[in-house]
Structure formats: C-alpha cells, structure tokens
XYZ file of C-alpha atoms in Angstrom:
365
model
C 12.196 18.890 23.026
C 12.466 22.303 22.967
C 10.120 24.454 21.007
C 13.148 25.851 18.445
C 14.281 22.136 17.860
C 10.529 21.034 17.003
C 10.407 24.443 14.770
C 13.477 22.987 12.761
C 12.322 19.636 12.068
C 8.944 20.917 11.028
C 11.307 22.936 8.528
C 13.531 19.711 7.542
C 10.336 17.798 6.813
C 8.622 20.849 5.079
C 12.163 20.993 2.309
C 12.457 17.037 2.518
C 9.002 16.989 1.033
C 9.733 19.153 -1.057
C 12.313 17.078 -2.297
C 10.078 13.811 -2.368
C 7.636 15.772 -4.932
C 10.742 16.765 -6.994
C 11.775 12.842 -7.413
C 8.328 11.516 -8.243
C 9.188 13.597 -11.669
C 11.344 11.100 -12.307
C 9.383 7.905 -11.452
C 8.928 6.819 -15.004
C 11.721 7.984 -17.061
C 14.440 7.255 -14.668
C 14.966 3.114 -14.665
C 16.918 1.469 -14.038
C 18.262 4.413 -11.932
C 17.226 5.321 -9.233
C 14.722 8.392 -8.710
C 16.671 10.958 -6.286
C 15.306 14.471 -5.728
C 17.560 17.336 -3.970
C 16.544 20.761 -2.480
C 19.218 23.572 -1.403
C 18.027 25.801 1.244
C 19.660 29.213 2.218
C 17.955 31.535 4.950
C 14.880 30.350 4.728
C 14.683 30.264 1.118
C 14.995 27.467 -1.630
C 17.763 28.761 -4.169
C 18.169 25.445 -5.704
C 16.555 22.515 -6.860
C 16.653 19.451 -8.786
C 16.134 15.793 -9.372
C 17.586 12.974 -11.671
C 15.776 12.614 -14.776
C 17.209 10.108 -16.719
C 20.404 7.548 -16.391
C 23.222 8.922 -17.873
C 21.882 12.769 -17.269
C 23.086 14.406 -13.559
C 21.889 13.672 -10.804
C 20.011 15.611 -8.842
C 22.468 17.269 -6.649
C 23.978 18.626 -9.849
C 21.185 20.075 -11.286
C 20.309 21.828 -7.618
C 23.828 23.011 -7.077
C 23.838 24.368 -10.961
C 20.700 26.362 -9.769
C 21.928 27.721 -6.649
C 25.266 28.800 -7.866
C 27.830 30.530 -5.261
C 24.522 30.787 -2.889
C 25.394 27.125 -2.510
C 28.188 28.010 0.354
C 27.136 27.741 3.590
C 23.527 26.487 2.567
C 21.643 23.030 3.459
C 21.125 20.338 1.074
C 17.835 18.158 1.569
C 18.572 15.051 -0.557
C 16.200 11.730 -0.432
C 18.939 9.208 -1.068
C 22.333 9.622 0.591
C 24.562 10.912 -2.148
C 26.796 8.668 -4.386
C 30.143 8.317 -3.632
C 31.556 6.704 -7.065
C 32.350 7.693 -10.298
C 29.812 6.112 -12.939
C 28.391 8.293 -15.841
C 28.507 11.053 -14.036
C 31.085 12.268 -10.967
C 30.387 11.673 -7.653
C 27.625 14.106 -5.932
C 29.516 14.107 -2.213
C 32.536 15.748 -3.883
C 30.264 17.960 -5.648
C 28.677 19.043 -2.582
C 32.025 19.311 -0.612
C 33.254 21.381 -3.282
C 30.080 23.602 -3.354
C 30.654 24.588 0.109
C 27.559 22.835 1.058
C 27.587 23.580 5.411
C 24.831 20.549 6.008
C 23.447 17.667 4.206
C 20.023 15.682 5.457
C 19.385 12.457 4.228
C 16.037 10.892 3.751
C 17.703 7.130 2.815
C 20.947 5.652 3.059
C 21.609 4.161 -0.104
C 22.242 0.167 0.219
C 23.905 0.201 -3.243
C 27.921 -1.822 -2.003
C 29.535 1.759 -4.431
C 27.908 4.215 -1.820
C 26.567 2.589 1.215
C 27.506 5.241 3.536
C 30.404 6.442 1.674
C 29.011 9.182 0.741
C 27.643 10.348 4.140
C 31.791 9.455 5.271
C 33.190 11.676 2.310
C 30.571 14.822 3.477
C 31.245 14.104 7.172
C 35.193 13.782 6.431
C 35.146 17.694 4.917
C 33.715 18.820 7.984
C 29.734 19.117 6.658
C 27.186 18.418 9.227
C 24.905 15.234 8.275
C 21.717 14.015 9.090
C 20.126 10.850 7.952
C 16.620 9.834 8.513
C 14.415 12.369 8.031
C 11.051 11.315 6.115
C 12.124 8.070 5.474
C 9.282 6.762 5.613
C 8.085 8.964 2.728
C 10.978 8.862 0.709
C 11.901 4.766 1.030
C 8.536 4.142 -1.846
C 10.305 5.657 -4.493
C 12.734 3.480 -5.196
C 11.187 -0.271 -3.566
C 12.648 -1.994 -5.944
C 16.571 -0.881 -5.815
C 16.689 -1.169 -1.876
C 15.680 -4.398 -2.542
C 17.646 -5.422 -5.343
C 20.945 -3.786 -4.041
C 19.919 -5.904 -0.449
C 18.601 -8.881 -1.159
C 19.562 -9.829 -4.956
C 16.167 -9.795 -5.921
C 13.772 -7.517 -7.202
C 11.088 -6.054 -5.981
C 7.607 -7.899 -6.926
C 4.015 -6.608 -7.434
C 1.537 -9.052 -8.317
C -1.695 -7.185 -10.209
C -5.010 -9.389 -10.450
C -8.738 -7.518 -11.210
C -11.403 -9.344 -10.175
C -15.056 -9.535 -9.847
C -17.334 -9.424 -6.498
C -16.711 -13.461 -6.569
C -12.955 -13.728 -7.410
C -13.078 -13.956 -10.933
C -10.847 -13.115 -13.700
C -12.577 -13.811 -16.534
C -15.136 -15.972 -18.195
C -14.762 -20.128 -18.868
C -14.099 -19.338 -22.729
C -11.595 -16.655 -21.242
C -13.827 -13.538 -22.162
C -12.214 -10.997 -19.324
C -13.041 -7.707 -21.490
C -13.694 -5.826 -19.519
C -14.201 -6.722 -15.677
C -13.007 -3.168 -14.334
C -13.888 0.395 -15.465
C -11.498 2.466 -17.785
C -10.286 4.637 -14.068
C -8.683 1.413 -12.653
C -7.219 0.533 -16.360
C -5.872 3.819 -16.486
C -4.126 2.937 -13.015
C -2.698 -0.109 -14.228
C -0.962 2.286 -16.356
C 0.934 3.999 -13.719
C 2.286 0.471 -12.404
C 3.051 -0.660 -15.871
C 5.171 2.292 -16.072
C 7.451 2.583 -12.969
C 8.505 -1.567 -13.437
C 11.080 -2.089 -15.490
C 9.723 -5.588 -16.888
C 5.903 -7.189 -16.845
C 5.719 -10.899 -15.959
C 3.249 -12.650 -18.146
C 2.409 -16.552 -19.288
C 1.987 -17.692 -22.922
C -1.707 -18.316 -21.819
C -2.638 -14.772 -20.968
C -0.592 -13.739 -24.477
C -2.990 -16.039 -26.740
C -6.270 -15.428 -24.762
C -6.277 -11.423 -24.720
C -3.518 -10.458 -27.349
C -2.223 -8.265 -25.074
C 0.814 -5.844 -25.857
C 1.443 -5.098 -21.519
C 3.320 -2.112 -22.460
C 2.793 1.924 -21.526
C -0.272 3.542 -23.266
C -0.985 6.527 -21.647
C -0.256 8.538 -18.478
C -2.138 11.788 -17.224
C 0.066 14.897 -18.274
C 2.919 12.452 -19.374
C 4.567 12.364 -22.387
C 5.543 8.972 -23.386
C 8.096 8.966 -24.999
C 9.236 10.253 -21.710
C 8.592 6.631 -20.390
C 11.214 3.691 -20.039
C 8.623 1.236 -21.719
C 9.016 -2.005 -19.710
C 10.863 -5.082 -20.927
C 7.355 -7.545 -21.459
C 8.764 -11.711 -20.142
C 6.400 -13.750 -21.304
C 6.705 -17.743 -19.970
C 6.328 -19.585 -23.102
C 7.993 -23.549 -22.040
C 6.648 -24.709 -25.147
C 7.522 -22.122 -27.519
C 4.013 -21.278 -28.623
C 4.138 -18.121 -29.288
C 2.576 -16.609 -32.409
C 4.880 -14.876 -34.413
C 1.804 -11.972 -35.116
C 1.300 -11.653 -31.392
C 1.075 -7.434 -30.798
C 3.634 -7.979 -27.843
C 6.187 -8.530 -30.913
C 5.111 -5.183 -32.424
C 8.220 -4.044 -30.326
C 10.411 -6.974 -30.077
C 13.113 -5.219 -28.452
C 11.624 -4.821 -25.438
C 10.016 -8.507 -25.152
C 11.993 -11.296 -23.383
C 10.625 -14.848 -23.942
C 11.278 -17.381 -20.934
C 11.323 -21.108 -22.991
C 13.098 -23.198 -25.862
C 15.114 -21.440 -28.020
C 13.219 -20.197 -31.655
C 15.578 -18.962 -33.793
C 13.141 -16.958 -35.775
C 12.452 -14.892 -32.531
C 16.110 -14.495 -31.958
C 16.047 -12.529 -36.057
C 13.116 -10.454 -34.566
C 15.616 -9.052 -31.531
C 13.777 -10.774 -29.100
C 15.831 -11.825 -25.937
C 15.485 -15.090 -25.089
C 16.024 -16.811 -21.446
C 16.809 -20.445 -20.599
C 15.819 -20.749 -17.029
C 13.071 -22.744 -15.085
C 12.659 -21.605 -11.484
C 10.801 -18.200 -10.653
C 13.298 -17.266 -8.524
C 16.215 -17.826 -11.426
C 13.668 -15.644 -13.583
C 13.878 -13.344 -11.235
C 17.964 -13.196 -10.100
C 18.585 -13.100 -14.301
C 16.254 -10.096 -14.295
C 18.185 -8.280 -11.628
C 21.319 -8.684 -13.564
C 19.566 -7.138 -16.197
C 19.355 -4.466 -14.162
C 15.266 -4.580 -13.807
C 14.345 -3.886 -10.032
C 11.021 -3.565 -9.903
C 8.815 -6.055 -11.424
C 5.086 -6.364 -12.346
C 3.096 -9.823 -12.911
C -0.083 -9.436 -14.530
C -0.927 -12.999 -15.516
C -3.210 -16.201 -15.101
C -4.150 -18.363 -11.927
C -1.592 -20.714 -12.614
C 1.110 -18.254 -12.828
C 0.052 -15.695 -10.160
C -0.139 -18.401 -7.890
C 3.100 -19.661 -8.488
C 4.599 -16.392 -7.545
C 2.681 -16.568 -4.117
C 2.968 -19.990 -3.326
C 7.044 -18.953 -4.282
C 6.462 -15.884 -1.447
C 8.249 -14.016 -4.326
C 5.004 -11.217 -4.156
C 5.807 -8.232 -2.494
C 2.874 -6.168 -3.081
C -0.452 -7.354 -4.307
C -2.872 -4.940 -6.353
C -5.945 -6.132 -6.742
C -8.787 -4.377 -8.582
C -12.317 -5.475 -7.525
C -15.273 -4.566 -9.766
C -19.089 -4.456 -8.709
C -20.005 -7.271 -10.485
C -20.609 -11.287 -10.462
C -19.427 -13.640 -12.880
C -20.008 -16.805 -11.613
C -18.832 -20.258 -10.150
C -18.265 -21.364 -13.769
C -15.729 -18.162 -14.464
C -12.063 -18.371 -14.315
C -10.575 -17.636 -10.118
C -8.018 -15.160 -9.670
C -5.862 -18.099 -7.834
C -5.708 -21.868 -7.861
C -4.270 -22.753 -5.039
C -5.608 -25.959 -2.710
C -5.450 -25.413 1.012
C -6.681 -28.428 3.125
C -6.276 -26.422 6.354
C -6.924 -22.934 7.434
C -2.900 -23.045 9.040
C -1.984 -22.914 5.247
C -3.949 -19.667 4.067
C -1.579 -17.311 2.408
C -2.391 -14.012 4.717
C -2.415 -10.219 4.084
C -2.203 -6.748 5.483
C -3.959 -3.975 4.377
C -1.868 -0.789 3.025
C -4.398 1.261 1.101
C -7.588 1.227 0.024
C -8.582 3.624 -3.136
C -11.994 4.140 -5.241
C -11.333 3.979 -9.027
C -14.750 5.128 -10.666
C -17.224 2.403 -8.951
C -13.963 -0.059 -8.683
C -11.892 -0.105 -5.634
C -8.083 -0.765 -5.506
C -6.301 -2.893 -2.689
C -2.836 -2.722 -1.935
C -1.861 -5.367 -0.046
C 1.529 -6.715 1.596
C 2.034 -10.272 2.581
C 1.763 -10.783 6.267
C 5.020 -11.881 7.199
C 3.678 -13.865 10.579
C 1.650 -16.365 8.560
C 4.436 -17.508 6.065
C-alpha cells in the first residue's frame, strides 16, 4: 500500500469518526429509528454536518447537506449507515445527495432494512458518485444492534442486566436487594434503560421492589429528550396492583397475561402471548428493537436457557450475601457439557463495582 493510499484512509477513518460521535447524539431520542450521523468534507475541511435526531425530523444527510450548502458539489459525504433509498416521513437521502452534487459517498454500514438494502448505494452509484462501503464498521455497527438485528433476523436485539454480589446474589431471602451496587453502576443502568425501546420485567420483581424501570436521569441529558421505554411486565396471573408506580405512566407499560379490563381504562397495552420468543416477535412489530430484561432468576434464566440473550451486563459489587440470599440464575446443570458459556467484551470500574459485558459464546450452545 502506498504511503498516499494509507494517508487517505487515515483521513476516511479520521471524518467517519467524526461521524460516529455525531450519531451517539442521537442514541436516546431517536427510537425506534435508527441513529445515523453524516459528515461532508470539502478540501480538507468539514463544511457540513449532521445526524438524525428524532423520527419524523431529517435525517442526517439533510441536516449536513443544509449546512454545507452549494459547497456540497464535488465534496465527500462520510455517512455511518448507507443512505435510504425510500420515501417514508421524510424523502429519500440518495436523491438528496445525487442532487447535491455529492462526487463520493463512504459508508460505514449497509443498511439490512428490505426499503434500502443496497438501494441506496445503487441509486448513488447509478448517478455516477463514487462509493465506498466499509469503513469503521466495526465502530459504527454498535449504534444501532438492535435494528440490524431486527431488520435480519425478526427479532430484537436482547440485553440481559443482573447485579450481583461477590457470591452471585441478587438479593436477600425476604427479597431485600436495596442496594447491592453503588449509585455509579445505578447511574449506568440508566444509560441502558435509555437506548432500549422496552424493559422486560416479571410480576415478581414489580411487587418485591416497586419498581417504575423507566429513565431517571442521564449526565448532561435532558429527559424529556429521552424516548422513555415501553416497561412489559409478565404478569400470567394478573396480579398486578393497580397502585404499582410502573402505572404512574400507563402509556408506556405493556402487561404480558389475562386480560383486566380495568388496566385496559388506564391505557395500558395488554398482550396475549406465552412463549418468550412470541413476546419478543410481537415486540418487533411494535417496532421495539432493542430490548432490556432486568428481572428475577426465574425469568432471566428463561431468556438464557431460550438463547434469546444477546448481551449480558452484569454488575458485581464487593460484597457477600450469603448461601441463604436469592442467585442471580436458577438453572440445574447435571454436567459440565451443559454450562451456558461466555466471552468477555469489556470490563469497566463503576465506583468500587465493576461492569461485565458479556456475549454468549456461540461454540458452546
């Protein structure tokens, strides 16, 4: 490779990054869209920028080719997610481009969504604009887990959250659990809480903590900013209290169990299906594609034992609770060939907690 060609994609990856930053704006306001940044480069120089903020607002081509004006001809877009090819809310941003006089387009992600899926890239390449797909991919593809999934596999995209103590607890026998971890990891749950577009939860978890599973707070954020996520609660008896704080804002709750008609006056939405992986096709048509479980044993094992986890975040506090304390799982292997295994992504300090992220290893399913 020639010294010129490794000086130009040091520059591609410098304005791709670029880009990356711009779309992380977006990361909590943008569901169930998908977060998209653009940068327009011109000599050197960025002379227009953008990203999407919100469904039914531009994308972010538009607001970067707003910005850069007639500069825009003859100039390179940098654009994380190949650019939509279909008329929805908005036009389609491969026109827009075409018509800017954009001279090159690179592409960290193809989009899998059937409307674009290389259409755009087709409708750039067919008005003579030079395209290149691929570059920071790898950077770019964790913004937006959930839709690749979702738009390639029906399903969306599952994180599984547990905290835990030294020994593997979750909480205490009488089901005491406030608080194992230290207000730095709570304030992380925070962030994952707000890019999902629902939290998974069983009736048991509702009457033991109370818990509302919604968007508090976020560094620098304001909420009302935030798509609040829709909170499912599995409730197969119908036991849940009408005073529960999850119904303080009924319109975003959705209760999995036997129809209650004095839920459905409260706005509540209310599901009739059994199988996890039902839950989880009905919550795709819904439009929800990344999804959050922060629940019991019972439950969280379900999802594993289901391989319908994705990622697993688990929050380990310096402290013992006990043999007689509630375990984060229930499961009972016999033989070490059943283990449910995992790799390591990421390992972060939270205050004197530490965070896992973890991926299930694929090779011991």
């Amino acid at each position: 490779m020639s010294e010129f060609s490794q000086q130009q994609i040091d520059q591609d990856q410098m304005w791709m990054r670029r880009a990356i930053a711009l779309a992380k704006q977006g990361q909590y306001s943008t569901k169930p869209n998908p977060n998209v940044g653009c940068v327009i480069v011109k000599d050197g120089q960025i002379i227009g920028e953008g990203f999407h903020p919100q469904a039914g607002q531009p994308h972010a081509e538009v607001f970067a080719l707003r910005q850069a004006g007639e500069q825009a001809q003859g100039a390179t877009a940098y654009v994380t997610l190949e650019p939509c090819a279909h008329y929805g809310r908005t036009p389609p941003c491969a026109k827009g481009l075409v018509e800017a006089g954009i001279a090159k387009v690179i592409v960290a992600c193809s989009d899998p969504n059937p409307l674009v899926a290389g259409k755009g890239v087709a409708i750039l390449q067919q008005a003579g604009i030079d395209v290149e797909v691929g570059i920071c991919e790898l950077e770019a593809r964790p913004l937006n887990l959930g839709f690749f999934k979702a738009m390639s596999k029906g399903l969306p995209y599952v994180r599984l959250k547990v905290a835990s103590s030294l020994d593997g607890r979750t909480a205490m026998a009488s089901g005491e659990s406030k608080w194992i971890t230290g207000e730095l990891a709570r304030q992380d749950v925070q962030h994952w809480r707000a890019i999902s577009g629902a939290v998974i939860t069983g009736i048991e978890t509702v009457l033991a903590d109370d818990c509302q599973l919604n968007v508090r707070a976020l560094p620098n954020i304001e909420l009302e900013r935030v798509v609040q996520p829709k909170r499912v609660i599995l409730d197969r008896q119908g036991r849940l209290p009408l005073d529960a704080k999850v119904l303080e804002n009924p319109d975003t709750v959705m209760v999995m169990g036997p129809f209650r008609a004095e839920l459905a006056q409260l706005g509540v939405i209310q599901l009739e299906v059994q199988p996890l992986v039902e839950l989880l096709k009905v919550l795709k048509d819904f439009q929800i594609y990344d999804v959050m479980v922060e629940a019991g044993a019972t439950l969280s094992t379900a999802f594993l034992q289901e391989n319908l986890v994705d990622e697993l975040i688990s929050y380990i506090a310096p402290t013992l609770l006990g043999q007689s304390a509630r375990p984060m799982f229930n499961a009972e292997f016999k033989q070490m060939t059943e283990q449910l295994r995992f790799k390591l992504q990421d390992v972060t300090q939270l205050g004197d907690d530490i965070r896992l992220k973890l991926i299930p290893d694929q090779e011991s399913l």
